[in-house]
Amino acid sequence: MFAQLIMAAEPVVHEAASASVDWSVVWSFIRNVLTVMSLAGGLFFVLAGAVGVIRLPDFYTRLHAAGMTDTLGAELILFGLILQADGWQVIAKLLLVAFFLFVTSPTATHAVAYAAYKAGEKPLLGRWRAPALEDEA
Amino acid sequence: MGDPMPYIMLATALFLIVGMVLMLTRLIGGPSLYDRLLAVNSFGTKTVLFLCVFGFIIDRPDGIDIALLYALMNFIATIAVLKFFSYKALAVDLRDVADVSTEEVQ
């Protein structure tokens, strides 16, 4: 008798559950999945840049590895954090951090490369010749 | 198993520390000055990210203010060290020095 009651009651319960989907739960699930994806991508780029800085043979290749990957990895990690933030102040601050990193990181990379080249740091080249500095200007 | 996000933030912070340790090895063993400077710059970027993630771990987003300050200071420090080792002094007006440096190159 109990089993019959449960079998009779079950479809009704399911219909009630599917009729009113809790959209906040769905939204937080999507947000979490997006956060995990962008954090994992950002960590992949940051760690790839770190391994490149350790392993590459030459100053300019190391600078390339660090400068390229740091910008994209930082932006991805900050995007993942923005998805988890609550309150517009936190989002605004994270956007400011992302903006300043986006502006200053390539600038610092360029300044280091220019200073090193002006100071006579030689790149590893096979049979190619580095261009003279006045050719670019 | 409740909310999984604190564990994910913790794993992110640990991997960022791994990247910082790799940068420290390049900073200590870098052959030239510019290798060390590049390592310091990249270390600073990872520190900014770590501070942001750490603010989420301890559930107090005040750390993001410090991260903002650190991002700006990191840039200024890189430029200042480069200027010092290029001109052997910090009290040099770069507007006066720009012509001299291009003459040096040519």
mmCIF file of C-alpha atoms in Angstrom:
data_model
loop_
_atom_site.group_PDB
_atom_site.id
_atom_site.type_symbol
_atom_site.label_atom_id
_atom_site.label_comp_id
_atom_site.label_asym_id
_atom_site.label_seq_id
_atom_site.Cartn_x
_atom_site.Cartn_y
_atom_site.Cartn_z
ATOM 1 C CA MET A 1 0.000 0.000 0.000
ATOM 2 C CA PHE A 2 2.877 2.310 0.775
ATOM 3 C CA ALA A 3 4.595 1.397 -2.467
ATOM 4 C CA GLN A 4 1.448 2.201 -4.383
ATOM 5 C CA LEU A 5 1.198 5.514 -2.627
ATOM 6 C CA ILE A 6 4.798 6.394 -3.438
ATOM 7 C CA MET A 7 4.431 5.330 -7.077
ATOM 8 C CA ALA A 8 1.339 7.421 -7.345
ATOM 9 C CA ALA A 9 2.934 10.369 -5.670
ATOM 10 C CA GLU A 10 6.278 10.292 -7.500
ATOM 11 C CA PRO A 11 5.300 11.662 -10.928
ATOM 12 C CA VAL A 12 3.531 14.542 -9.271
ATOM 13 C CA VAL A 13 6.670 15.419 -7.301
ATOM 14 C CA HIS A 14 8.828 15.248 -10.434
ATOM 15 C CA GLU A 15 6.481 17.463 -12.375
ATOM 16 C CA ALA A 16 6.508 20.018 -9.610
ATOM 17 C CA ALA A 17 10.317 19.972 -9.507
ATOM 18 C CA SER A 18 10.729 20.339 -13.264
ATOM 19 C CA ALA A 19 8.081 23.009 -13.526
ATOM 20 C CA SER A 20 9.928 25.387 -11.197
ATOM 21 C CA VAL A 21 13.620 25.269 -12.144
ATOM 22 C CA ASP A 22 15.766 27.176 -9.676
ATOM 23 C CA TRP A 23 17.557 29.507 -12.082
ATOM 24 C CA SER A 24 19.979 30.809 -9.477
ATOM 25 C CA VAL A 25 21.364 27.276 -9.052
ATOM 26 C CA VAL A 26 21.723 26.869 -12.830
ATOM 27 C CA TRP A 27 23.418 30.253 -13.124
ATOM 28 C CA SER A 28 25.856 29.506 -10.307
ATOM 29 C CA PHE A 29 26.692 26.142 -11.895
ATOM 30 C CA ILE A 30 27.437 27.779 -15.263
ATOM 31 C CA ARG A 31 29.469 30.456 -13.482
ATOM 32 C CA ASN A 32 31.507 27.835 -11.618
ATOM 33 C CA VAL A 33 32.211 25.866 -14.802
ATOM 34 C CA LEU A 34 33.340 29.030 -16.625
ATOM 35 C CA THR A 35 35.507 29.991 -13.639
ATOM 36 C CA VAL A 36 37.223 26.605 -13.516
ATOM 37 C CA MET A 37 37.844 26.687 -17.278
ATOM 38 C CA SER A 38 39.365 30.162 -17.284
ATOM 39 C CA LEU A 39 41.415 29.552 -14.118
ATOM 40 C CA ALA A 40 42.800 26.322 -15.609
ATOM 41 C CA GLY A 41 43.615 28.068 -18.889
ATOM 42 C CA GLY A 42 45.302 30.952 -17.104
ATOM 43 C CA LEU A 43 47.339 28.590 -14.932
ATOM 44 C CA PHE A 44 48.371 26.644 -18.048
ATOM 45 C CA PHE A 45 49.700 29.820 -19.676
ATOM 46 C CA VAL A 46 51.409 31.086 -16.512
ATOM 47 C CA LEU A 47 53.130 27.754 -15.831
ATOM 48 C CA ALA A 48 54.092 27.331 -19.511
ATOM 49 C CA GLY A 49 55.706 30.780 -19.365
ATOM 50 C CA ALA A 50 57.566 29.868 -16.163
ATOM 51 C CA VAL A 51 58.862 26.618 -17.670
ATOM 52 C CA GLY A 52 59.883 28.526 -20.810
ATOM 53 C CA VAL A 53 61.809 31.063 -18.721
ATOM 54 C CA ILE A 54 63.651 28.169 -17.067
ATOM 55 C CA ARG A 55 64.390 26.119 -20.169
ATOM 56 C CA LEU A 56 64.855 28.401 -23.178
ATOM 57 C CA PRO A 57 68.469 28.990 -24.230
ATOM 58 C CA ASP A 58 68.677 32.733 -24.790
ATOM 59 C CA PHE A 59 67.656 35.958 -23.097
ATOM 60 C CA TYR A 60 65.335 37.099 -25.879
ATOM 61 C CA THR A 61 63.508 33.775 -26.128
ATOM 62 C CA ARG A 62 63.068 33.789 -22.359
ATOM 63 C CA LEU A 63 61.708 37.329 -22.535
ATOM 64 C CA HIS A 64 59.306 36.211 -25.254
ATOM 65 C CA ALA A 65 58.053 33.290 -23.150
ATOM 66 C CA ALA A 66 57.515 35.431 -20.050
ATOM 67 C CA GLY A 67 56.075 38.475 -21.787
ATOM 68 C CA MET A 68 53.582 36.682 -24.022
ATOM 69 C CA THR A 69 52.164 34.236 -21.516
ATOM 70 C CA ASP A 70 52.025 36.518 -18.483
ATOM 71 C CA THR A 71 49.605 38.918 -20.127
ATOM 72 C CA LEU A 72 47.120 36.315 -21.378
ATOM 73 C CA GLY A 73 47.386 34.092 -18.285
ATOM 74 C CA ALA A 74 46.837 37.014 -15.923
ATOM 75 C CA GLU A 75 43.809 38.224 -17.876
ATOM 76 C CA LEU A 76 42.284 34.715 -17.860
ATOM 77 C CA ILE A 77 42.804 34.243 -14.113
ATOM 78 C CA LEU A 78 41.358 37.689 -13.380
ATOM 79 C CA PHE A 79 38.356 36.887 -15.610
ATOM 80 C CA GLY A 80 37.763 33.731 -13.585
ATOM 81 C CA LEU A 81 37.899 35.747 -10.366
ATOM 82 C CA ILE A 82 35.508 38.385 -11.755
ATOM 83 C CA LEU A 83 32.931 35.647 -12.355
ATOM 84 C CA GLN A 84 33.140 34.693 -8.668
ATOM 85 C CA ALA A 85 33.041 38.229 -7.276
ATOM 86 C CA ASP A 86 29.999 39.574 -5.499
ATOM 87 C CA GLY A 87 29.464 43.305 -5.352
ATOM 88 C CA TRP A 88 30.355 45.867 -7.959
ATOM 89 C CA GLN A 89 33.281 47.281 -5.961
ATOM 90 C CA VAL A 90 35.188 43.998 -6.153
ATOM 91 C CA ILE A 91 34.428 43.675 -9.870
ATOM 92 C CA ALA A 92 35.574 47.253 -10.490
ATOM 93 C CA LYS A 93 38.834 46.692 -8.602
ATOM 94 C CA LEU A 94 39.523 43.452 -10.452
ATOM 95 C CA LEU A 95 38.842 45.207 -13.759
ATOM 96 C CA LEU A 96 41.310 47.931 -12.746
ATOM 97 C CA VAL A 97 43.964 45.328 -11.903
ATOM 98 C CA ALA A 98 43.328 43.631 -15.255
ATOM 99 C CA PHE A 99 43.579 46.957 -17.099
ATOM 100 C CA PHE A 100 46.844 47.972 -15.429
ATOM 101 C CA LEU A 101 48.396 44.546 -16.006
ATOM 102 C CA PHE A 102 47.263 44.674 -19.636
ATOM 103 C CA VAL A 103 48.912 48.078 -20.110
ATOM 104 C CA THR A 104 52.075 47.734 -18.020
ATOM 105 C CA SER A 105 53.166 44.154 -18.710
ATOM 106 C CA PRO A 106 53.906 44.567 -22.460
ATOM 107 C CA THR A 107 55.418 47.996 -21.779
ATOM 108 C CA ALA A 108 57.828 46.607 -19.195
ATOM 109 C CA THR A 109 58.706 43.722 -21.515
ATOM 110 C CA HIS A 110 59.457 46.163 -24.324
ATOM 111 C CA ALA A 111 61.553 48.359 -22.027
ATOM 112 C CA VAL A 112 63.618 45.387 -20.819
ATOM 113 C CA ALA A 113 64.171 44.158 -24.383
ATOM 114 C CA TYR A 114 65.151 47.636 -25.626
ATOM 115 C CA ALA A 115 67.552 48.259 -22.739
ATOM 116 C CA ALA A 116 69.154 44.843 -23.152
ATOM 117 C CA TYR A 117 69.588 45.316 -26.893
ATOM 118 C CA LYS A 118 71.048 48.789 -26.413
ATOM 119 C CA ALA A 119 73.438 47.434 -23.788
ATOM 120 C CA GLY A 120 74.741 44.906 -26.315
ATOM 121 C CA GLU A 121 73.053 41.692 -25.183
ATOM 122 C CA LYS A 122 73.512 39.379 -28.154
ATOM 123 C CA PRO A 123 70.741 37.041 -29.269
ATOM 124 C CA LEU A 124 71.556 33.451 -30.180
ATOM 125 C CA LEU A 125 71.452 33.383 -33.956
ATOM 126 C CA GLY A 126 72.523 30.732 -36.389
ATOM 127 C CA ARG A 127 73.595 32.204 -39.696
ATOM 128 C CA TRP A 128 71.314 35.241 -39.397
ATOM 129 C CA ARG A 129 72.427 38.679 -38.340
ATOM 130 C CA ALA A 130 70.620 40.873 -35.849
ATOM 131 C CA PRO A 131 69.324 44.107 -37.421
ATOM 132 C CA ALA A 132 71.106 47.299 -36.472
ATOM 133 C CA LEU A 133 69.070 49.535 -34.194
ATOM 134 C CA GLU A 134 68.841 52.496 -36.591
ATOM 135 C CA ASP A 135 67.252 50.315 -39.280
ATOM 136 C CA GLU A 136 64.065 50.075 -37.241
ATOM 137 C CA ALA A 137 63.729 53.803 -36.595
ATOM 138 C CA MET B 1 31.517 18.124 -0.128
ATOM 139 C CA GLY B 2 29.935 21.528 -0.093
ATOM 140 C CA ASP B 3 30.890 24.442 -2.283
ATOM 141 C CA PRO B 4 33.878 23.411 -4.414
ATOM 142 C CA MET B 5 35.128 26.919 -5.156
ATOM 143 C CA PRO B 6 37.402 27.343 -2.076
ATOM 144 C CA TYR B 7 39.311 24.187 -3.049
ATOM 145 C CA ILE B 8 39.686 25.448 -6.621
ATOM 146 C CA MET B 9 40.965 28.817 -5.380
ATOM 147 C CA LEU B 10 43.411 27.014 -3.098
ATOM 148 C CA ALA B 11 44.712 24.888 -5.998
ATOM 149 C CA THR B 12 45.092 28.037 -8.126
ATOM 150 C CA ALA B 13 47.120 29.714 -5.380
ATOM 151 C CA LEU B 14 49.356 26.645 -5.008
ATOM 152 C CA PHE B 15 50.068 26.500 -8.755
ATOM 153 C CA LEU B 16 50.818 30.241 -8.759
ATOM 154 C CA ILE B 17 53.336 29.604 -5.953
ATOM 155 C CA VAL B 18 54.930 26.897 -8.135
ATOM 156 C CA GLY B 19 55.298 29.446 -10.946
ATOM 157 C CA MET B 20 56.779 31.975 -8.512
ATOM 158 C CA VAL B 21 59.349 29.421 -7.313
ATOM 159 C CA LEU B 22 60.358 28.714 -10.928
ATOM 160 C CA MET B 23 60.795 32.471 -11.455
ATOM 161 C CA LEU B 24 62.931 32.648 -8.288
ATOM 162 C CA THR B 25 65.312 30.021 -9.674
ATOM 163 C CA ARG B 26 65.769 32.151 -12.810
ATOM 164 C CA LEU B 27 66.197 35.224 -10.587
ATOM 165 C CA ILE B 28 68.967 33.579 -8.555
ATOM 166 C CA GLY B 29 70.735 31.807 -11.411
ATOM 167 C CA GLY B 30 70.133 34.262 -14.244
ATOM 168 C CA PRO B 31 73.316 34.822 -16.242
ATOM 169 C CA SER B 32 72.757 38.494 -17.003
ATOM 170 C CA LEU B 33 71.178 41.470 -15.284
ATOM 171 C CA TYR B 34 68.311 41.518 -17.766
ATOM 172 C CA ASP B 35 67.421 37.898 -17.051
ATOM 173 C CA ARG B 36 67.080 38.805 -13.389
ATOM 174 C CA LEU B 37 65.023 41.876 -14.208
ATOM 175 C CA LEU B 38 62.698 39.834 -16.410
ATOM 176 C CA ALA B 39 62.326 37.289 -13.612
ATOM 177 C CA VAL B 40 61.507 40.029 -11.082
ATOM 178 C CA ASN B 41 58.905 41.514 -13.415
ATOM 179 C CA SER B 42 57.222 38.158 -14.025
ATOM 180 C CA PHE B 43 57.410 37.327 -10.315
ATOM 181 C CA GLY B 44 55.608 40.582 -9.567
ATOM 182 C CA THR B 45 52.828 39.759 -12.025
ATOM 183 C CA LYS B 46 52.341 36.372 -10.368
ATOM 184 C CA THR B 47 52.342 38.080 -6.959
ATOM 185 C CA VAL B 48 49.505 40.338 -8.084
ATOM 186 C CA LEU B 49 47.496 37.303 -9.207
ATOM 187 C CA PHE B 50 48.295 35.482 -5.955
ATOM 188 C CA LEU B 51 47.092 38.437 -3.880
ATOM 189 C CA CYS B 52 43.800 38.540 -5.812
ATOM 190 C CA VAL B 53 43.240 34.788 -5.360
ATOM 191 C CA PHE B 54 44.258 35.020 -1.687
ATOM 192 C CA GLY B 55 41.636 37.699 -1.110
ATOM 193 C CA PHE B 56 39.034 35.232 -2.379
ATOM 194 C CA ILE B 57 40.435 32.379 -0.239
ATOM 195 C CA ILE B 58 40.161 34.284 3.034
ATOM 196 C CA ASP B 59 36.834 35.738 1.833
ATOM 197 C CA ARG B 60 38.000 39.310 2.346
ATOM 198 C CA PRO B 61 38.475 41.036 -1.020
ATOM 199 C CA ASP B 62 40.559 43.820 0.535
ATOM 200 C CA GLY B 63 43.655 42.101 -0.821
ATOM 201 C CA ILE B 64 42.736 43.338 -4.287
ATOM 202 C CA ASP B 65 43.598 46.908 -3.244
ATOM 203 C CA ILE B 66 47.091 45.747 -2.335
ATOM 204 C CA ALA B 67 47.296 43.851 -5.623
ATOM 205 C CA LEU B 68 46.389 47.032 -7.522
ATOM 206 C CA LEU B 69 49.106 48.969 -5.695
ATOM 207 C CA TYR B 70 51.601 46.169 -6.293
ATOM 208 C CA ALA B 71 50.884 46.041 -10.027
ATOM 209 C CA LEU B 72 51.700 49.745 -10.378
ATOM 210 C CA MET B 73 54.767 49.550 -8.096
ATOM 211 C CA ASN B 74 56.103 46.569 -10.020
ATOM 212 C CA PHE B 75 56.042 48.531 -13.270
ATOM 213 C CA ILE B 76 57.665 51.600 -11.718
ATOM 214 C CA ALA B 77 60.380 49.461 -10.110
ATOM 215 C CA THR B 78 61.216 47.753 -13.411
ATOM 216 C CA ILE B 79 61.483 51.067 -15.236
ATOM 217 C CA ALA B 80 63.538 52.591 -12.411
ATOM 218 C CA VAL B 81 66.055 49.743 -12.322
ATOM 219 C CA LEU B 82 66.357 49.858 -16.114
ATOM 220 C CA LYS B 83 66.949 53.612 -16.001
ATOM 221 C CA PHE B 84 69.554 53.271 -13.268
ATOM 222 C CA PHE B 85 71.539 50.644 -15.133
ATOM 223 C CA SER B 86 71.212 52.489 -18.465
ATOM 224 C CA TYR B 87 72.326 55.944 -17.267
ATOM 225 C CA LYS B 88 74.149 55.040 -14.010
ATOM 226 C CA ALA B 89 71.957 57.510 -12.101
ATOM 227 C CA LEU B 90 68.303 58.024 -11.272
ATOM 228 C CA ALA B 91 68.442 61.866 -11.295
ATOM 229 C CA VAL B 92 68.535 62.044 -15.077
ATOM 230 C CA ASP B 93 65.835 63.799 -17.060
ATOM 231 C CA LEU B 94 64.993 61.401 -19.843
ATOM 232 C CA ARG B 95 63.821 64.279 -22.048
ATOM 233 C CA ASP B 96 67.355 65.687 -22.061
ATOM 234 C CA VAL B 97 68.979 62.289 -22.395
ATOM 235 C CA ALA B 98 66.921 61.001 -25.338
ATOM 236 C CA ASP B 99 69.009 62.761 -28.032
ATOM 237 C CA VAL B 100 72.293 61.713 -26.409
ATOM 238 C CA SER B 101 71.270 58.063 -26.278
ATOM 239 C CA THR B 102 70.313 57.974 -29.951
ATOM 240 C CA GLU B 103 73.650 59.602 -30.792
ATOM 241 C CA GLU B 104 75.379 56.910 -28.759
ATOM 242 C CA VAL B 105 73.629 54.208 -30.723
ATOM 243 C CA GLN B 106 74.466 55.756 -34.053
#
